[in-house]
Amino acid sequence: MDTVEPVHPPAARSARILISTGEVSGDLQGALLVEALWRQAEKRGLALEILALGGDRMAAAGATLLGDTTAIGSVGIVEALPFVLPTLMLQRRVQQQLQQHPPDLVVMIDYFGPNSRIGTYMRRHFSQVPLIYYIAPQEWVWSLSPAKTQQVISLSDRLLAIFPEEARYYEKWGANATYVGHPLVDRVATFPSRAAARQQLGIVEDEVAIALLPASRRQEVKHLLPVLCQAAQQIQAALPQAHLWIPLSLSQFQTSVEQAIRRYGLRATIVTEQTQTVIAAADLALTKSGTANLEIALAGVPQVVIYRVSRVTAWIARRFLKFSIPFMSPPNLVMMEPIVPELLQEAATPEHIAREGLALLLDPDRRHQIQQDYARLRQVLGDGGVCDRAAGEVLDLLEQREMGRVMA
C-alpha cells in the first residue's frame, strides 16, 4: 500500500512583523521576543522582517527601529503631559510608513495608550492584519471600568498572557487568551551565579552589596532617587561595610546619579550594561516598582520596593479616579500577598526604607521567609522557554492567516 504523505498548509515564505512597545522594560521584553522569533522562524524556514517601536535592545536583537519610544514613557497624569505631543508626532510618522509598507502581523507589548492608537489604526485601515497583545494592561489588577478591558479585547485577535490570573481574567471577558508564562524566567536563567557576579565586579568577601535601581524614566529620577539615596545613607551609617551598586538603565541619567552620590556622601559604584551582574551579586536591592522586581525575586535577592508620583497626580488619582490597588510591585501582584515590602507615596520615606532594608539584611528569619515566598513565586511564573512559546504562538497565527489566504 502506498504511503500517503500528510498535507501541510503552505507556510508564508516571508513576512513582516511590527512589534510596538515603549519604555525600558518594554524594550527588554520586545528584544527577548525578537530573538525568539528569529529562532522559531529559522526552524520553520520562514524569512522575517521585524519592524519595531522600541529602543536599543530591540535594535540590537535585529529589529528595524521605526522610532525610539524608550525616552517618552511616563507614569502619572501630570508627568505624562510633556510626552503627549512627541508621542503623537512619532505615531503619525509611523502610520505613514505603515500605509506604504503594511505589516503582516502586529504584536503590541504593554504601553496601552500608544498601542491602542496603533491597534485602532490597523483595525481601520488593515482589518485583515492579525493583532496580538503580549503583556496586556493589568486590568485584572486595577480595572477602573469594563470599557478598557473591552478595548484591549477588541484590539486583540490573540492575547498572550504572562500571568495565570491575567489569562483567566481576559478569558472571562471573551478574549482568545493563552498563558505562556513570564519572559523574565528565561532572562534570569542567563544570569551569572552569585560567586561569578561578585568576582566580576570585584566585590570582596565581607562587603554588603546593595543594588540601587532608582529609575527608568526621567520623572523617577526626580521623585525616587533622592529618597532612595537618603535611605542608603542611613543604611551605610549602620553598616560601614555596605556598598551601593547602581546599574544605569539609560546613560542620560548618569549626571543626576553622580550628583546624588556626592550630595549624600554615598559609597557607590555606577555601572553600565551590567544590570544582571549587579542583581546576581547583591545582598539587598532598593528599587522602584517595575519589571525589575521580578528579576530580583527570581534571582533570590531580598528587596524593598518603593514608588512615588507627584503630589498633584496622587491627589487627582485618589480624589477623582478613586484609584486603589491591592499591591504595586509585580511579585506581590502575582501572589496577591505582601511577599516583598513595598512603600508607596507618603509611606516611602528614607526612614521606612532603611528600616525595611536593614531588617532584610540582618534578620535571618526575614531572609528565610522571603526566600520561601520567592520559591512559591517561581512555581507560579511557569517553566522556561517562555519567549519561544510566545514566538511560536505569533508565527502560528501568521501561518494561519497565510493558510486562509490560500484556501480563499
XYZ file of C-alpha atoms in Angstrom:
408
model
C 0.000 0.000 0.000
C 1.289 3.409 -0.961
C 2.084 5.761 1.893
C 0.026 8.931 1.800
C 2.080 11.917 2.846
C 0.288 14.339 5.147
C -0.692 17.623 3.559
C 0.678 20.662 5.352
C -0.651 24.143 4.738
C 1.828 26.241 2.815
C 3.842 28.454 5.136
C 4.477 32.083 4.384
C 7.881 32.266 2.703
C 8.456 35.708 4.121
C 6.569 38.002 6.455
C 6.791 41.445 8.001
C 6.012 41.759 11.726
C 5.628 45.008 13.635
C 6.324 44.943 17.397
C 5.144 48.040 19.244
C 6.198 48.867 22.785
C 7.724 51.633 24.896
C 9.913 52.420 27.897
C 12.929 50.479 29.086
C 11.068 47.401 30.349
C 9.051 47.081 27.135
C 12.245 47.335 25.107
C 13.676 44.438 27.123
C 10.567 42.271 26.672
C 10.459 43.143 22.994
C 14.112 42.220 22.492
C 13.567 38.819 24.110
C 10.634 38.207 21.759
C 12.597 39.349 18.697
C 15.398 36.899 19.492
C 12.878 34.074 19.925
C 11.112 34.965 16.672
C 14.380 34.631 14.757
C 14.967 31.200 16.328
C 11.472 29.903 15.660
C 11.251 31.347 12.136
C 14.512 29.657 11.155
C 13.095 26.300 12.266
C 10.050 26.867 10.062
C 12.012 28.100 7.061
C 10.324 31.467 7.323
C 12.110 34.690 6.372
C 11.136 37.541 8.667
C 11.383 41.291 8.560
C 10.825 42.651 12.076
C 9.951 46.322 12.486
C 9.804 47.872 15.931
C 8.729 50.760 18.056
C 11.100 50.313 20.973
C 14.690 51.027 21.836
C 18.328 49.991 21.663
C 17.749 46.454 22.947
C 15.273 45.628 20.195
C 17.581 47.145 17.591
C 20.481 45.081 18.935
C 18.295 41.955 18.673
C 17.897 42.604 14.957
C 14.683 44.605 14.642
C 14.496 47.609 12.336
C 13.607 50.536 14.579
C 10.862 52.811 13.252
C 11.062 55.022 16.332
C 12.666 55.111 19.778
C 9.918 55.049 22.424
C 12.062 54.334 25.488
C 12.558 58.016 26.341
C 8.930 59.175 26.048
C 7.212 56.945 28.595
C 5.832 58.088 31.930
C 3.587 57.117 34.811
C 1.157 59.634 36.215
C -1.270 62.211 34.888
C 0.804 65.353 35.252
C 4.038 63.501 34.442
C 2.681 62.301 31.077
C 1.836 65.748 29.708
C 5.307 66.615 28.276
C 5.327 63.383 26.294
C 1.904 63.628 24.649
C 2.962 65.691 21.636
C 6.223 63.784 20.912
C 4.314 60.504 21.102
C 1.599 61.692 18.722
C 4.162 63.030 16.253
C 6.082 59.754 16.305
C 2.917 57.742 15.770
C 1.882 59.888 12.847
C 5.221 59.230 11.146
C 4.884 55.517 11.830
C 1.358 55.397 10.433
C 2.621 56.954 7.193
C 5.297 54.247 6.994
C 2.745 51.512 7.673
C 0.471 52.897 4.977
C 3.252 52.385 2.437
C 4.561 49.091 3.844
C 1.870 47.396 5.947
C 2.922 44.512 8.219
C 1.521 41.006 8.002
C 1.017 40.899 11.789
C 1.312 43.314 14.732
C 2.430 42.475 18.272
C 1.632 45.060 20.937
C 3.575 44.901 24.212
C 2.224 46.744 27.288
C 2.214 50.569 26.737
C -1.563 50.744 26.323
C -2.195 54.376 25.312
C 0.093 54.450 22.250
C -0.612 50.798 21.433
C -4.359 51.370 21.447
C -3.858 54.045 18.785
C -1.653 51.715 16.716
C -4.223 48.923 17.064
C -7.133 51.181 16.176
C -5.281 52.447 13.118
C -4.607 48.889 11.959
C -8.217 47.821 12.528
C -9.455 50.796 10.492
C -7.030 50.594 7.570
C -5.764 46.985 7.553
C -8.540 44.963 9.175
C -7.187 41.708 7.734
C -3.881 42.015 9.655
C -3.891 39.957 12.897
C -3.182 41.793 16.156
C -1.603 40.141 19.188
C -1.419 41.705 22.636
C 1.535 40.334 24.590
C 1.844 41.569 28.191
C -1.548 43.266 28.180
C -2.599 46.093 30.524
C -3.097 44.826 34.066
C -6.840 45.286 34.068
C -7.135 42.139 36.138
C -5.464 44.076 38.971
C -6.760 47.648 38.791
C -9.508 47.965 36.210
C -11.344 51.277 36.599
C -14.130 50.233 34.224
C -15.017 47.405 31.812
C -14.535 49.795 28.872
C -10.740 49.500 28.820
C -10.911 45.722 29.145
C -13.275 45.578 26.183
C -10.969 47.859 24.197
C -7.994 45.561 24.839
C -10.029 42.583 23.672
C -11.357 44.370 20.579
C -7.764 45.090 19.539
C -6.554 41.514 20.140
C -7.083 38.554 17.836
C -4.879 36.724 20.346
C -3.807 37.704 23.842
C -0.634 36.111 25.210
C -0.793 36.301 29.000
C 2.253 36.247 31.260
C 0.316 35.619 34.498
C -2.241 32.847 35.110
C -4.744 35.291 36.624
C -4.308 37.600 33.633
C -5.305 34.777 31.278
C -8.325 33.857 33.419
C -9.486 37.475 33.620
C -9.348 38.171 29.900
C -10.849 34.789 29.005
C -13.777 35.585 31.296
C -14.359 38.736 29.262
C -14.254 36.822 25.987
C -10.649 37.155 24.851
C -8.793 34.452 22.932
C -6.131 34.256 25.650
C -3.218 31.851 26.098
C -0.989 31.682 29.172
C 2.644 31.428 28.042
C 4.487 32.268 31.298
C 6.681 35.221 32.200
C 9.604 36.014 29.860
C 11.848 37.021 32.755
C 12.024 33.344 33.716
C 14.135 32.905 30.581
C 16.183 36.040 31.180
C 17.097 35.236 34.781
C 18.224 31.763 33.702
C 21.115 33.518 31.923
C 22.230 35.481 35.000
C 25.707 34.677 36.349
C 25.988 32.875 39.682
C 26.373 34.987 42.806
C 30.017 33.994 43.144
C 30.799 34.743 39.489
C 28.969 38.079 39.621
C 30.794 39.226 42.753
C 34.112 38.201 41.278
C 33.331 40.073 38.049
C 32.502 43.265 39.951
C 35.446 42.876 42.345
C 33.288 42.621 45.464
C 35.321 41.448 48.455
C 34.043 38.745 50.775
C 32.900 40.915 53.685
C 31.274 43.642 51.551
C 27.495 44.009 51.768
C 26.457 44.715 48.177
C 23.278 46.752 47.765
C 21.765 47.126 44.303
C 20.133 50.519 43.861
C 17.673 50.705 40.971
C 16.045 54.123 41.144
C 14.811 54.996 37.685
C 13.995 54.082 34.106
C 12.096 57.342 33.496
C 13.066 60.972 33.996
C 10.249 61.554 36.494
C 11.616 58.761 38.693
C 14.982 60.487 38.935
C 13.122 63.450 40.419
C 10.742 61.639 42.749
C 12.601 58.456 43.721
C 16.348 58.984 43.516
C 16.637 61.437 46.468
C 14.602 59.327 48.879
C 16.446 56.133 47.946
C 19.805 57.848 48.384
C 18.793 59.153 51.810
C 17.733 55.632 52.814
C 21.036 54.235 51.538
C 22.856 56.903 53.547
C 21.165 55.634 56.716
C 21.928 52.003 55.898
C 25.599 52.792 55.278
C 25.757 54.650 58.598
C 24.549 51.462 60.318
C 26.650 49.109 58.153
C 30.050 50.575 57.198
C 30.764 47.521 55.010
C 27.734 48.308 52.784
C 28.488 49.490 49.242
C 25.962 50.609 46.613
C 25.991 49.288 43.069
C 23.901 51.347 40.653
C 23.246 49.905 37.166
C 22.103 52.665 34.808
C 19.054 51.907 32.676
C 19.704 54.967 30.494
C 23.001 56.828 30.123
C 21.167 60.164 30.246
C 20.653 59.645 33.993
C 24.375 59.361 34.819
C 24.944 63.012 35.716
C 21.932 63.097 38.063
C 23.053 59.889 39.785
C 26.643 61.116 40.161
C 25.396 64.362 41.695
C 23.210 62.456 44.158
C 26.120 60.218 45.205
C 28.219 63.293 46.005
C 25.374 65.135 47.716
C 24.618 62.294 50.129
C 28.209 61.121 50.572
C 27.486 57.589 49.441
C 29.953 54.767 48.902
C 28.730 53.761 45.463
C 29.765 52.479 42.060
C 27.853 53.230 38.848
C 27.943 50.538 36.166
C 26.504 50.362 32.658
C 25.212 47.330 30.759
C 25.615 45.131 33.847
C 22.212 45.083 35.500
C 22.090 41.277 35.519
C 25.506 41.065 37.185
C 24.653 43.646 39.837
C 21.398 41.900 40.748
C 23.080 38.485 40.884
C 25.813 39.829 43.174
C 23.560 41.760 45.575
C 22.679 41.026 49.197
C 19.787 43.506 49.006
C 18.045 45.620 46.380
C 16.468 49.032 46.936
C 14.312 49.517 43.882
C 11.444 51.310 42.280
C 8.335 49.323 41.412
C 8.581 47.721 37.990
C 9.613 44.737 35.925
C 12.992 44.567 37.665
C 11.217 43.475 40.862
C 10.519 40.098 39.261
C 14.110 39.751 38.040
C 15.321 40.466 41.577
C 12.863 37.967 43.057
C 13.743 35.230 40.557
C 17.423 35.835 41.368
C 16.646 35.289 45.070
C 17.691 38.764 46.264
C 15.703 40.385 49.132
C 14.288 43.749 48.088
C 12.487 46.856 49.278
C 10.179 48.345 46.644
C 9.063 51.974 46.589
C 7.046 54.215 44.338
C 6.095 57.880 44.286
C 4.446 60.219 41.816
C 3.910 63.953 42.188
C 1.510 65.112 44.900
C -0.805 66.541 42.256
C -1.014 63.226 40.389
C -1.596 61.308 43.633
C -4.344 63.720 44.692
C -6.144 63.548 41.318
C -5.919 59.747 41.252
C -7.344 59.377 44.734
C -9.924 62.180 44.613
C -11.370 61.855 41.144
C -10.323 58.466 39.762
C -10.807 56.622 43.067
C -7.533 54.869 42.273
C -6.875 51.997 44.646
C -4.836 48.844 44.109
C -4.086 45.863 46.360
C -0.341 45.988 45.598
C 2.059 47.844 43.315
C 5.106 45.597 42.871
C 4.817 42.672 40.425
C 5.876 39.947 42.936
C 3.082 40.967 45.306
C 0.595 41.303 42.451
C 1.373 37.813 41.174
C 0.893 36.229 44.594
C -1.749 38.727 45.789
C 0.046 38.923 49.127
C 2.876 41.076 50.518
C 5.881 38.830 49.874
C 8.190 41.857 49.448
C 7.940 45.103 51.438
C 6.558 47.895 49.277
C 6.298 51.528 50.336
C 4.108 53.819 48.269
C 3.790 57.597 48.126
C 3.801 59.066 51.676
C 4.990 55.763 53.188
C 8.135 55.827 51.030
C 10.280 57.779 53.474
C 14.030 57.301 53.951
C 13.422 56.053 57.498
C 10.905 53.410 56.422
C 13.062 52.230 53.511
C 16.187 51.997 55.680
C 14.347 50.125 58.418
C 12.972 47.541 55.979
C 16.335 47.203 54.237
C 18.266 46.657 57.458
C 15.730 44.060 58.599
C 16.217 42.101 55.382
C 19.979 42.277 55.790
C 20.231 41.469 59.489
C 17.201 39.348 60.434
C 17.728 35.674 59.424
C 14.026 34.910 59.823
C 13.019 37.683 57.406
C 15.572 36.490 54.840
C 14.405 32.888 55.194
C 10.748 33.864 54.795
C 11.341 35.899 51.660
C 13.285 33.019 50.086
C 10.368 30.676 50.780
C 7.979 33.167 49.189
C 10.269 33.552 46.182
C 10.216 29.782 45.701
C 6.410 29.858 45.508
C 6.587 32.760 43.062
C 8.920 30.818 40.747
C 6.378 27.996 40.545
C 3.588 30.394 39.590
C 5.605 32.121 36.855
C 5.923 28.943 34.824
C 8.677 26.906 33.191
C 11.479 28.122 30.958
C 11.083 28.527 27.211
C 8.511 31.307 27.640
C 9.816 33.512 24.829
C 9.923 30.620 22.372
C 6.353 29.664 23.299
C 5.230 33.246 22.710
C 7.108 33.389 19.397
C 5.530 30.101 18.377
C 2.055 31.496 19.030
C 2.880 34.567 16.933
C 4.112 32.515 13.984
C 1.197 30.075 14.277
C -1.261 32.951 13.856
C 0.779 34.316 10.966
C 0.730 30.976 9.180
C -3.000 30.543 9.874
C -3.556 33.816 8.096
C -1.484 32.649 5.133
C -3.372 29.366 5.020
C -6.647 31.288 4.986
C -5.420 33.315 2.028
C -4.518 30.175 0.098
C -7.828 28.466 0.892
C -9.683 31.578 -0.239
